[in-house]
Coordinates of C-alpha atoms (C1' of nucleotides) in Angstrom, one line a residue:
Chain M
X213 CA -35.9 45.1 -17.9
X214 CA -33.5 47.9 -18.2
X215 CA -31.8 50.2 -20.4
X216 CA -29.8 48.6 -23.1
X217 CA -26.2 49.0 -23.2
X218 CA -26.7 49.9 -26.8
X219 CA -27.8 53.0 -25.1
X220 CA -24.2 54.1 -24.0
X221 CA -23.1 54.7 -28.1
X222 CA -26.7 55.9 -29.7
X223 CA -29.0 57.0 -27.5
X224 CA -28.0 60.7 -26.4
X225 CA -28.0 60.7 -30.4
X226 CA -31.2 59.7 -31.1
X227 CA -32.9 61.3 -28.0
X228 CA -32.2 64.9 -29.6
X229 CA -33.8 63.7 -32.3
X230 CA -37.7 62.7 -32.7
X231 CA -39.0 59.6 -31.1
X232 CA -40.4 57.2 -33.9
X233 CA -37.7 57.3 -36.5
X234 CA -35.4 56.4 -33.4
X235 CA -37.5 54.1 -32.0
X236 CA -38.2 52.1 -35.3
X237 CA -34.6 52.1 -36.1
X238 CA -33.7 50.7 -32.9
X239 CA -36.4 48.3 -33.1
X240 CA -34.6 46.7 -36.2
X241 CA -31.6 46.6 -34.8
X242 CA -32.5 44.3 -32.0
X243 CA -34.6 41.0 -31.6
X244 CA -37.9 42.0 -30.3
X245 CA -39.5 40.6 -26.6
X246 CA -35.7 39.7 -25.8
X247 CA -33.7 41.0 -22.8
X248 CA -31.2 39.7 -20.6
X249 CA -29.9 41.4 -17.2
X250 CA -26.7 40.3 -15.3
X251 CA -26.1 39.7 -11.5
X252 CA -22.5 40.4 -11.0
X253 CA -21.0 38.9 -8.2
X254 CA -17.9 40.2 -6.9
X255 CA -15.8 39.6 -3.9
X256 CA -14.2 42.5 -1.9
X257 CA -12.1 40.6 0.2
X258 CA -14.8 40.2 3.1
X259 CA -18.5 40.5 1.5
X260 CA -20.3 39.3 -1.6
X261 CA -21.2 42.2 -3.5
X262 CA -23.4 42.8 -7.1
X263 CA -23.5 45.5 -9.3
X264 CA -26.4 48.0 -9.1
X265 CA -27.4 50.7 -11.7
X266 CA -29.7 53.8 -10.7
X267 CA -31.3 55.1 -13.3
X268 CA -30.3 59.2 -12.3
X269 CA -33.8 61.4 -12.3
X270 CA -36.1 57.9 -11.2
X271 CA -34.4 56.8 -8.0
X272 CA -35.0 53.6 -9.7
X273 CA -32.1 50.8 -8.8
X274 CA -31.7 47.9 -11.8
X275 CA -29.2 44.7 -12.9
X276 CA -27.3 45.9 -15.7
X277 CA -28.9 44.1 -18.8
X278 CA -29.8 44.8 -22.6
X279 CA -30.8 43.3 -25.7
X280 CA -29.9 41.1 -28.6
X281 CA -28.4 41.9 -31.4
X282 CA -30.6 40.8 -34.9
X283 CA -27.4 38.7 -35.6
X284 CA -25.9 38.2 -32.4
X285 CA -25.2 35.2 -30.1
X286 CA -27.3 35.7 -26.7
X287 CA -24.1 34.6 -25.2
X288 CA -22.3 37.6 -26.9
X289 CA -24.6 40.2 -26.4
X290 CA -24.3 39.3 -22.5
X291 CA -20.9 39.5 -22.8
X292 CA -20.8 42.9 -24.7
X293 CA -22.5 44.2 -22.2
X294 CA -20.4 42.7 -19.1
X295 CA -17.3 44.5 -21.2
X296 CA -19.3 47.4 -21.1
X297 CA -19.8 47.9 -17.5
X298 CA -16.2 46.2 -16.1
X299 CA -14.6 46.5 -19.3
X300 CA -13.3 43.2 -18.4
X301 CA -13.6 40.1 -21.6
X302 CA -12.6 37.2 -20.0
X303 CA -15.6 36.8 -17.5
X304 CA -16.8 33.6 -15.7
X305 CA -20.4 33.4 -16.9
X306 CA -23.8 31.5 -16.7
X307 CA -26.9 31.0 -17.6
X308 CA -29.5 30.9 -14.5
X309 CA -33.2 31.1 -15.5
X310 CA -35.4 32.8 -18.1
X311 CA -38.1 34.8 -16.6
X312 CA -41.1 34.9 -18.8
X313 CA -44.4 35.8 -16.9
X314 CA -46.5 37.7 -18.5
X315 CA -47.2 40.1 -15.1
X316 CA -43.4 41.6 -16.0
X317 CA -44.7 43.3 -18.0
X318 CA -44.9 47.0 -16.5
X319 CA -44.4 49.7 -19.8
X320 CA -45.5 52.1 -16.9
X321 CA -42.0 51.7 -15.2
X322 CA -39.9 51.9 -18.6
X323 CA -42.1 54.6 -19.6
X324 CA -40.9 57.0 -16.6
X325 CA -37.0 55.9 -17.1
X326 CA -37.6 57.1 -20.8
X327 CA -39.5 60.5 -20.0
X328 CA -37.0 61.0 -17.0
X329 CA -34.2 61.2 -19.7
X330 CA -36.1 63.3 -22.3
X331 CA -37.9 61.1 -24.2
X332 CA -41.6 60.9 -25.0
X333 CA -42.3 57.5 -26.2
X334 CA -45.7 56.8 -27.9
X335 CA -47.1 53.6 -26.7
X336 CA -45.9 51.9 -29.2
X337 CA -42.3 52.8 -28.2
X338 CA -40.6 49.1 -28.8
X339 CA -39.4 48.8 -25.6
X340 CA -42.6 49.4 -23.5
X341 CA -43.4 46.0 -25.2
X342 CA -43.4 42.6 -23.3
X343 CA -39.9 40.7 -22.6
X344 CA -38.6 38.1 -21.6
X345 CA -35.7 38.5 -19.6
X346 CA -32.6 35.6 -19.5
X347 CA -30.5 35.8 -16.7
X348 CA -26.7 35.5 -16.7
X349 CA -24.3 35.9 -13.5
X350 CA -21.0 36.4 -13.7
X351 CA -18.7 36.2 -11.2
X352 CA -15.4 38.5 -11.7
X353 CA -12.3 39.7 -9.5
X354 CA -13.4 42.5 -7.6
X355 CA -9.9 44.3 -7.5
X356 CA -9.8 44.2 -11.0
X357 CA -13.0 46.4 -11.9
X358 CA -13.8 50.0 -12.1
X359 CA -17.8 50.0 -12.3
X360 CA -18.8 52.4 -15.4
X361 CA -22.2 54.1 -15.5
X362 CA -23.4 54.3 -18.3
X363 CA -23.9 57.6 -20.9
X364 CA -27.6 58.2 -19.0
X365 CA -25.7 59.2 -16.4
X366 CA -26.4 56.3 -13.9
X367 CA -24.9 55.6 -11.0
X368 CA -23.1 52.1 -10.9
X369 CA -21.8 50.4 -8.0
X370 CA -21.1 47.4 -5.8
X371 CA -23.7 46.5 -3.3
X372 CA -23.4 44.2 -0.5
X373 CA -25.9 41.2 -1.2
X374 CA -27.3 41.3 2.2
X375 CA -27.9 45.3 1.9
X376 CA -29.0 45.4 -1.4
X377 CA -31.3 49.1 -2.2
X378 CA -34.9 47.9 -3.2
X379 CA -34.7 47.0 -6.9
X380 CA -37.0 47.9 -9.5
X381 CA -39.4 45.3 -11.5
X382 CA -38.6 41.5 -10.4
X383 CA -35.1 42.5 -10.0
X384 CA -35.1 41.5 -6.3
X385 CA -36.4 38.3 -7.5
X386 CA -33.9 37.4 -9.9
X387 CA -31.0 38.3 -7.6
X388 CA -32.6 35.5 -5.3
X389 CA -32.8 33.5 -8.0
X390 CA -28.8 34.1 -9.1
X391 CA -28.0 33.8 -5.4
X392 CA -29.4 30.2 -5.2
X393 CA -28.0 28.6 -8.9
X394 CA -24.5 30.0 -7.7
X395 CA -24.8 28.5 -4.1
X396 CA -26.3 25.4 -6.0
X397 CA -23.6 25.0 -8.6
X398 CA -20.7 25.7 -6.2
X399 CA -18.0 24.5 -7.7
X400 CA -14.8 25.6 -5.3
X401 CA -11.9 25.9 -8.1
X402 CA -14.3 27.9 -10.6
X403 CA -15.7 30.7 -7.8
X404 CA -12.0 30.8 -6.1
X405 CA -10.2 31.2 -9.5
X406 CA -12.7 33.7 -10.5
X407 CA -13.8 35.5 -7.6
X408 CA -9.9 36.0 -6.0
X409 CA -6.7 37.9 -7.2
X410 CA -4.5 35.0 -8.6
X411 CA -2.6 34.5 -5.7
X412 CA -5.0 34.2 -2.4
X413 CA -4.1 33.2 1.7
X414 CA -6.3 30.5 2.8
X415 CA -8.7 32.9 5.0
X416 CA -9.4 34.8 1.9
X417 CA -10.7 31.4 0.5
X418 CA -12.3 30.7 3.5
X419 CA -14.3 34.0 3.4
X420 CA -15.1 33.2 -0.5
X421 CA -17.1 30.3 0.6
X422 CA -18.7 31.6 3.8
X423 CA -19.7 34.8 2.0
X424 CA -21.9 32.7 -0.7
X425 CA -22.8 29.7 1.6
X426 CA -24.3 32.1 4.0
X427 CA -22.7 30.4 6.9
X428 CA -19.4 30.3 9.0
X429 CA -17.5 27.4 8.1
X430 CA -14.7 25.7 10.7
X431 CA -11.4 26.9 10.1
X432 CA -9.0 23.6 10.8
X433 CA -11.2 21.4 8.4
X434 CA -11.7 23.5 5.4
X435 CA -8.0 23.6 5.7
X436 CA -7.7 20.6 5.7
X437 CA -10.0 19.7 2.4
X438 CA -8.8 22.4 0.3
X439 CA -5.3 20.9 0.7
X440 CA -6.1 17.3 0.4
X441 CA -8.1 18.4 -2.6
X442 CA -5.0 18.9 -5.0
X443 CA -6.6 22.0 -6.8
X444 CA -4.2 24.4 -4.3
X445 CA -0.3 25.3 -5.2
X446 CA 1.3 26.9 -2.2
X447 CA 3.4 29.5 -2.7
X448 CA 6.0 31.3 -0.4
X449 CA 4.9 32.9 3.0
X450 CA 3.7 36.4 3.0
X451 CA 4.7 39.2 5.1
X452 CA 1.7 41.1 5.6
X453 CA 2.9 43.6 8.1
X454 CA 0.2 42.7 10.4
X455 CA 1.1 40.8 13.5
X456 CA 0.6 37.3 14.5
X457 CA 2.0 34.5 11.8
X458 CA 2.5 34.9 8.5
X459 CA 0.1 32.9 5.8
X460 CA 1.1 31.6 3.1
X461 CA 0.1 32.4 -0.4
X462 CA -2.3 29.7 -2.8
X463 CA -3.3 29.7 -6.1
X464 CA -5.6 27.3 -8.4
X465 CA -3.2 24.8 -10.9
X466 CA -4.0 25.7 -14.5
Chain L
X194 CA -37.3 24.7 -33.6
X195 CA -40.3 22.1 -34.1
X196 CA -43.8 22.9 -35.2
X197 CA -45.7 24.8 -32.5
X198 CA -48.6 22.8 -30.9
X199 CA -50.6 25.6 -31.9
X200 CA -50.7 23.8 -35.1
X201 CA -52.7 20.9 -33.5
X202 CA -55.7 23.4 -33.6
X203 CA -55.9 25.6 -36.5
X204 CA -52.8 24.4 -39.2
X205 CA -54.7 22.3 -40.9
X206 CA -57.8 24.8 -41.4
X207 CA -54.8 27.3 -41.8
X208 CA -53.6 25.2 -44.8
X209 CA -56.5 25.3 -47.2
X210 CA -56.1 29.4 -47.2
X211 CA -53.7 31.1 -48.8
X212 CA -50.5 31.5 -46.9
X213 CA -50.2 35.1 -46.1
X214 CA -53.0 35.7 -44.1
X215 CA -52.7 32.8 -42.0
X216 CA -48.8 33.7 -41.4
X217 CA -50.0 37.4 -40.5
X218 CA -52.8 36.3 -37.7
X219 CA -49.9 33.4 -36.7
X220 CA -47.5 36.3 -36.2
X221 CA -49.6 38.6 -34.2
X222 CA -50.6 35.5 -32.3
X223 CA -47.3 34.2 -30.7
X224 CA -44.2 36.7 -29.3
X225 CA -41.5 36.4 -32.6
X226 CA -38.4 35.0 -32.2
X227 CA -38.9 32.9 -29.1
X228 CA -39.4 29.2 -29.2
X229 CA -39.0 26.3 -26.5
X230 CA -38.2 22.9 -26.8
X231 CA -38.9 20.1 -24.4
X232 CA -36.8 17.1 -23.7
X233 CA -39.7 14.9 -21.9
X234 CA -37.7 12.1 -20.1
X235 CA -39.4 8.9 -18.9
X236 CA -38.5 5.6 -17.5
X237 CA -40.0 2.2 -18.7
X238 CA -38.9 0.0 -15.8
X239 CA -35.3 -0.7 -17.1
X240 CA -34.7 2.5 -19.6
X241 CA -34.5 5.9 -19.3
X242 CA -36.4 7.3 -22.8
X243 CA -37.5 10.9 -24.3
X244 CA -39.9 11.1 -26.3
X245 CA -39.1 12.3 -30.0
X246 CA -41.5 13.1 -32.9
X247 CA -41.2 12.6 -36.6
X248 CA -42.6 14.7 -39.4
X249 CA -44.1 12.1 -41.7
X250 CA -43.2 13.3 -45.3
X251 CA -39.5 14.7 -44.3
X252 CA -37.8 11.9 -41.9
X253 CA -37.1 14.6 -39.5
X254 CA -36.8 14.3 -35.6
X255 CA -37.5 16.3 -33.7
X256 CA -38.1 17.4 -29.9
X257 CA -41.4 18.6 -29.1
X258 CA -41.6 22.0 -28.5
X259 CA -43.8 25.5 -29.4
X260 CA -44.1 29.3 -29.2
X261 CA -45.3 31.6 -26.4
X262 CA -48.7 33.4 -26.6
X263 CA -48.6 37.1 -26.2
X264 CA -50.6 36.7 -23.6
X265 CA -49.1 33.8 -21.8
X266 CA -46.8 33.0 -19.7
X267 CA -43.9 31.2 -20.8
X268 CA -44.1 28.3 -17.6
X269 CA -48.0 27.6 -19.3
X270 CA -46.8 27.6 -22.9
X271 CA -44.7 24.7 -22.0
X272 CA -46.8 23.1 -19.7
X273 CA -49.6 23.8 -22.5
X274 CA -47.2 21.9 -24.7
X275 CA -47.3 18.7 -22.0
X276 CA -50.5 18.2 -21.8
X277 CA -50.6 18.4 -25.1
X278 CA -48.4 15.1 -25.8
X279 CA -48.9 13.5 -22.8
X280 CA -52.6 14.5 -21.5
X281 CA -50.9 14.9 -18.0
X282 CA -51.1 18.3 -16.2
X283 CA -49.2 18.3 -13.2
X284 CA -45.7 17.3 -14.8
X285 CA -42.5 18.3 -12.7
X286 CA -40.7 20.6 -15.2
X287 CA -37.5 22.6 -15.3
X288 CA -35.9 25.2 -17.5
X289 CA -32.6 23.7 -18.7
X290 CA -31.1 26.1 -20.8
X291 CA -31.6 28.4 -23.7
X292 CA -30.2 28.0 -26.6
X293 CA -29.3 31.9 -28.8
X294 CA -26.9 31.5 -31.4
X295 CA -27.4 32.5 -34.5
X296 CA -25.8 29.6 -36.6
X297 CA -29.3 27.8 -34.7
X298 CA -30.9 29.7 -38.0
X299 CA -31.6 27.5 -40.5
X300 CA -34.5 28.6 -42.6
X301 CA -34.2 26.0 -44.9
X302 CA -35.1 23.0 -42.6
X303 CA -38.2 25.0 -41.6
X304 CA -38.7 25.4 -45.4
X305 CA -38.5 21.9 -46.0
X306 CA -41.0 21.0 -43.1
X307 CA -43.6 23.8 -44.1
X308 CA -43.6 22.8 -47.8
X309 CA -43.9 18.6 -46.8
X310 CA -47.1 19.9 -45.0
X311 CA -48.6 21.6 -48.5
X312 CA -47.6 25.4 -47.6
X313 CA -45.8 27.6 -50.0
X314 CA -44.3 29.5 -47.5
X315 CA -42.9 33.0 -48.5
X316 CA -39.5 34.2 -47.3
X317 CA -41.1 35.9 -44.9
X318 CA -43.2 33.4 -43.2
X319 CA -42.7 34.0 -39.5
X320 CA -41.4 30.8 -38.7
X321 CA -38.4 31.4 -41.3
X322 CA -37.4 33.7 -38.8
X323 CA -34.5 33.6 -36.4
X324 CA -35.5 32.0 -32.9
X325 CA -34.1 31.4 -29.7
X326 CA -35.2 28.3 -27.9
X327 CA -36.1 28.1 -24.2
X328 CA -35.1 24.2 -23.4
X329 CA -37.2 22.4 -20.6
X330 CA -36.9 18.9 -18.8
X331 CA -40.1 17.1 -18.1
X332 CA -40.4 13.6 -15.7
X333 CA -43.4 11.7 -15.9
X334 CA -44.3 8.6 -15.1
X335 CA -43.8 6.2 -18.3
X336 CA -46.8 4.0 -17.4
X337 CA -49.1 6.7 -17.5
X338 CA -48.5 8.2 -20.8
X339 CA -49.9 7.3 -24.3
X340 CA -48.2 9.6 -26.9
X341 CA -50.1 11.9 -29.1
X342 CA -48.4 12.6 -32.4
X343 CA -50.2 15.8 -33.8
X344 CA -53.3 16.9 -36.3
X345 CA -49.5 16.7 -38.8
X346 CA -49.7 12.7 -38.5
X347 CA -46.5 12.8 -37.1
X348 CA -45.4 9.7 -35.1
X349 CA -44.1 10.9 -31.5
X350 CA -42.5 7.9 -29.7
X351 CA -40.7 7.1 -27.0
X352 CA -36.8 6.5 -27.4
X353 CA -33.8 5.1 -25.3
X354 CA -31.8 8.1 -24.5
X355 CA -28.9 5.8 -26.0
X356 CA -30.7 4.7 -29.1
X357 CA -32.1 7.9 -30.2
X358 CA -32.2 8.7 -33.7
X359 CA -30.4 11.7 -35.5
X360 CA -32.5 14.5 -34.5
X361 CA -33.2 17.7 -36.9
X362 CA -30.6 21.2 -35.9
X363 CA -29.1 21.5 -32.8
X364 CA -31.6 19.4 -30.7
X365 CA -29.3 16.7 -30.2
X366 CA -27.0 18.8 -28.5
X367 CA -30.2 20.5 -26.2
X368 CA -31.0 16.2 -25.4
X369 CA -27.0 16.2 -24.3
X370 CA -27.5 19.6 -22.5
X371 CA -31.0 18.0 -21.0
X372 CA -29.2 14.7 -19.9
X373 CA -26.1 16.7 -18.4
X374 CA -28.4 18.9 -16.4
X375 CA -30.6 16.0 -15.4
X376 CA -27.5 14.4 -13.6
X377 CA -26.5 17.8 -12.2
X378 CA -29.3 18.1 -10.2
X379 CA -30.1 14.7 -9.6
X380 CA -32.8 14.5 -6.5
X381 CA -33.3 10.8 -5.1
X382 CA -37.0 11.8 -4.2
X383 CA -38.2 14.1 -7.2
X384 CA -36.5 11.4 -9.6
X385 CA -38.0 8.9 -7.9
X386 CA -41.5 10.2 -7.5
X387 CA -42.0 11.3 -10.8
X388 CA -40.3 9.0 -12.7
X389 CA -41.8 5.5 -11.2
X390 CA -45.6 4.5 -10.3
X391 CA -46.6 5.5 -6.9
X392 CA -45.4 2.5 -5.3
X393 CA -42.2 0.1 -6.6
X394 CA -39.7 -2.1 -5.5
X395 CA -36.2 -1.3 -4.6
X396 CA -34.5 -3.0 -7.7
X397 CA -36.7 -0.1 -9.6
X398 CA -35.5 2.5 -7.6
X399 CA -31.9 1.6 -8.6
X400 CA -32.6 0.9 -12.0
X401 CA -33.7 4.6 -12.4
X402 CA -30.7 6.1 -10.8
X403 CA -28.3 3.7 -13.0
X404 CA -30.5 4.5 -15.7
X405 CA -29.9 8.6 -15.1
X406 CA -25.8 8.5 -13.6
X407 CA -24.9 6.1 -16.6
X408 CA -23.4 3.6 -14.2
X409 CA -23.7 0.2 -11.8
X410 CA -24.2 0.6 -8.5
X411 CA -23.5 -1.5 -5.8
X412 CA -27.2 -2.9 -5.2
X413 CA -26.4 -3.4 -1.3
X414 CA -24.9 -0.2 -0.5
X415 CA -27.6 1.9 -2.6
X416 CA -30.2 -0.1 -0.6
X417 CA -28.4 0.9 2.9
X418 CA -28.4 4.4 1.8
X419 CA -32.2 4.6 0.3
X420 CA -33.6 3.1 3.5
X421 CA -31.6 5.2 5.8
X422 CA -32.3 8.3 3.9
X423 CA -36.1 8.9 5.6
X424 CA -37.7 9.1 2.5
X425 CA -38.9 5.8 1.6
X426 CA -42.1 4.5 3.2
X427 CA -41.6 0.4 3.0
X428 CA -45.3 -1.1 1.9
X429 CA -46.2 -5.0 2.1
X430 CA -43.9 -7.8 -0.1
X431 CA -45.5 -7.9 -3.3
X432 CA -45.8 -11.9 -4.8
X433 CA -44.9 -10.8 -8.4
X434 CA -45.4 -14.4 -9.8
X435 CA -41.4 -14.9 -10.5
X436 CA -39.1 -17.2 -8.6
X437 CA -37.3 -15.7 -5.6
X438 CA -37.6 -13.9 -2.8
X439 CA -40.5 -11.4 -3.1
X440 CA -39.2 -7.7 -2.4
X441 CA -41.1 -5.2 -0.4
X442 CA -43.0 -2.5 -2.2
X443 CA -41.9 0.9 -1.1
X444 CA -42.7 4.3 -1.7
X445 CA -41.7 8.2 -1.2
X446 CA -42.9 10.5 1.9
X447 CA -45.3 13.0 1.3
Chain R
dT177 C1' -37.9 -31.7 -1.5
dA178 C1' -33.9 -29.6 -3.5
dT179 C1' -32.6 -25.9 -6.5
dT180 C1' -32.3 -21.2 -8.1
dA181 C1' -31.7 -16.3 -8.4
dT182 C1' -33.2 -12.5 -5.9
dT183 C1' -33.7 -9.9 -1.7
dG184 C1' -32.7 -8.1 2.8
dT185 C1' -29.3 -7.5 6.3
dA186 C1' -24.9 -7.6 8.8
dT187 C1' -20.1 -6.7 9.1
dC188 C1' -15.7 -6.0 8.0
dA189 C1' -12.0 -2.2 6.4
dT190 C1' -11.3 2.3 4.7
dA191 C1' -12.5 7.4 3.9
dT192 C1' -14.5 11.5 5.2
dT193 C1' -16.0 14.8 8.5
dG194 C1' -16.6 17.3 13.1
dA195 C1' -14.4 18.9 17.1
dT196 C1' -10.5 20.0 19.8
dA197 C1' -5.7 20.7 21.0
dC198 C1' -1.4 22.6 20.3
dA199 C1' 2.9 24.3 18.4
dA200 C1' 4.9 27.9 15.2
dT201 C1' 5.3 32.7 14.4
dA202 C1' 5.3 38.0 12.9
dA203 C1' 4.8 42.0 14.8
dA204 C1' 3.3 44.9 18.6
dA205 C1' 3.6 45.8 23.6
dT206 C1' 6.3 45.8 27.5
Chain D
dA13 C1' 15.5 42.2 24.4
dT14 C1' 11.8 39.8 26.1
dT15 C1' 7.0 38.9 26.5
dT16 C1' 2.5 39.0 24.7
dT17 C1' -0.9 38.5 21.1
dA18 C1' -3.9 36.6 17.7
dT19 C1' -3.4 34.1 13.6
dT20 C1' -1.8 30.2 11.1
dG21 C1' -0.6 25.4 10.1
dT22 C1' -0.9 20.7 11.6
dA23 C1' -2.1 16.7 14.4
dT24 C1' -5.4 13.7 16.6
dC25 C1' -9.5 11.6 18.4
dA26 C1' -14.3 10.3 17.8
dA27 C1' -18.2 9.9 14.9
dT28 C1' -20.1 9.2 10.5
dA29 C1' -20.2 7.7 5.7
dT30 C1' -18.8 4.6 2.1
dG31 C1' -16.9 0.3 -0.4
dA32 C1' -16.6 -4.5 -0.4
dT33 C1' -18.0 -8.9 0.9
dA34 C1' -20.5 -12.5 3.3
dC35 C1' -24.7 -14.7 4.3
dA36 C1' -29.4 -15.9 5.6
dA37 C1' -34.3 -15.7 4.0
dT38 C1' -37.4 -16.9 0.5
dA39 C1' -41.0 -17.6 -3.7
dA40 C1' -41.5 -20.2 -7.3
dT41 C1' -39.6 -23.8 -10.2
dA42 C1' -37.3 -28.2 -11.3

DNA sequence: TATTATTGTATCATATTGATACAATAAAAT
DNA sequence: ATTTTATTGTATCAATATGATACAATAATA
């Protein structure tokens, strides 16, 4: 689990003031034994990357996640908090597993991210409780995001999937997890439209694939199927300044 | 949200006390908020069926499904649920979805099902509460299952996926969601080996995937394509008694 | 013994995929 | 101004997969 985005408006608020009246307000506010946390998936152009929050005074590294809302959608309280750190609405987004074992449970580990930002939660602090984490990933235009840390002065920022820092809790494990629905449910119009600037050459596509598939894919014949496939509208040549032949420019119809 | 098996054991001891007392140790016992719901397919040699139960005194349908232990994990609650119905153990299982919206609150159905039972249950009764549902797919072996409808006299029977009746909340849509996932990641061998007996003929085999995909196939072609796959083992003919040409028995590797 | 519907296999034509070759070309090097 | 370069777009051949059809084998029945 990790901090809730909630935490970005209230809880610099609530941490001057005493612990329980904080606690059991927040407790009200949001269904109890509930998280989510996101994988992000962005593309840079080259590598798959995923966004990765450190929690400042823990050297602790987390997916961005939160909590649900008493009277809001799951689906909207994901989303809330994907506007929160990309402050993008519009994301590409989808379930992937709900992790419910009961050895998650670690208050030991939330307890030092509270105490490391000034808190000093009794042990019945609500969020030292059990959860059950959903998992969502998203998968948004790289170029079109500014990763925001949060108000607990976090760090957040793109990580290459293949050099990811050692995540805290099952973290690790649910980016595997993520890795394998999105490699699973590859579905080439929804990552390219998603993943790539609206207009794309047909390397940068190529590069889309090969960074999720894991593998190097020949050049010729995924040409070749991405044009026979009718999902590609060629636009006019661009001049990149680079040497060698200029590519033209694609985008996805619709 | 359907009554939790739990009831199996202690509702009806539960429902000679008074109300609030058993609602209080119910609460402590389960995690709030959190149900799951199984859509438990099987095939019957020509259909594809899930199994549905009724609650006698309401003429409501509904899928099977529960609430997680405080202490358990949320894999076991389900399976716990499984064996439950079924008596099997070792069911192949997979997490389909989970269903959060709010509109999914309906504290009157659960009002009407409580009070058909002989509870008076008080606005606060835990299970008036808002839940989320954790949605799982089951396959198991249609031959090998007797359905057990609960200490509730409930009937719990198995249905044709296209003859089903109407089903109580949103768990028609979580049988769509089931069916659409089903087909999604539609495995020849795990279909196969845990929806048909250990050893069947090749006009089963087909039946099952027409059964699943919704469609004909072309009986010669999927029988090129099964036998050239490596996974079949091909057994003696069997003399089943009926005219014709007797077909071989085959089954799965491993 | 002939009939019947089912089963197993073969064989076409057509699509899809893998591997390779090669011409076109934008800018840099000469 | 011409040559060189690596990249890009396209074509083509072989190998494989798929769709459609034909047909022989056969277990029990008529």
């Amino acid at each position: 689990m990790t901090l809730p985005f909630f935490y970005t408006y209230t809880f610099f608020i609530m941490a001057k003031q005493k612990d329980s009246p904080a606690n059991n307000n927040e407790r009200k506010n949001f269904l109890p034994h509930i998280a989510f946390d996101s994988v992000i998936f962005g593309f840079s152009g080259e590598k798959l990357k995923i966004l990765v929050m450190e929690y400042h005074n823990t050297r602790l590294f987390a997916l961005p996640g939160g909590f649900v809302g008493v009277t809001e959608n799951l689906n909207d309280a994901v989303r809330r908090g994907l506007k929160e750190r990309t402050g993008l609405s519009n994301i590409y987004l989808q379930q992937c597993y709900v992790f419910g074992d009961v050895k998650r449970h670690r208050p030991a580990v939330m307890h030092t991210i509270l105490q490391a930002n000034g808190h000093q939660p009794g042990d019945d602090h609500w969020m030292l409780d059990r959860f059950i984490s959903v998992v969502y990933y998203a998968l948004i235009n790289y170029t079109k995001v500014t990763p925001r840390p949060d108000a607990l002065s976090d760090s957040c920022e793109w990580y290459d999937v293949d050099a990811l820092p050692k995540l805290m809790l099952d973290h690790g494990t649910i980016v595997k997890k993520a890795l394998d629905t999105l490699r699973k449910n590859l579905d080439e119009q929804i990552v390219g439209m998603n993943l790539l600037p609206k207009q794309f050459t047909m390397k940068e596509l190529q590069q889309v694939y090969e960074a999720i598939r894991g593998e190097k894919l020949q050049r010729t014949n995924f040409q070749r199927k991405m044009l026979a496939s009718g999902l590609l509208i060629r636009h006019k040549k661009i001049f990149s300044g680079k040497a060698h032949k200029a590519p033209y420019l694609y985008q996805f119809v619709q």
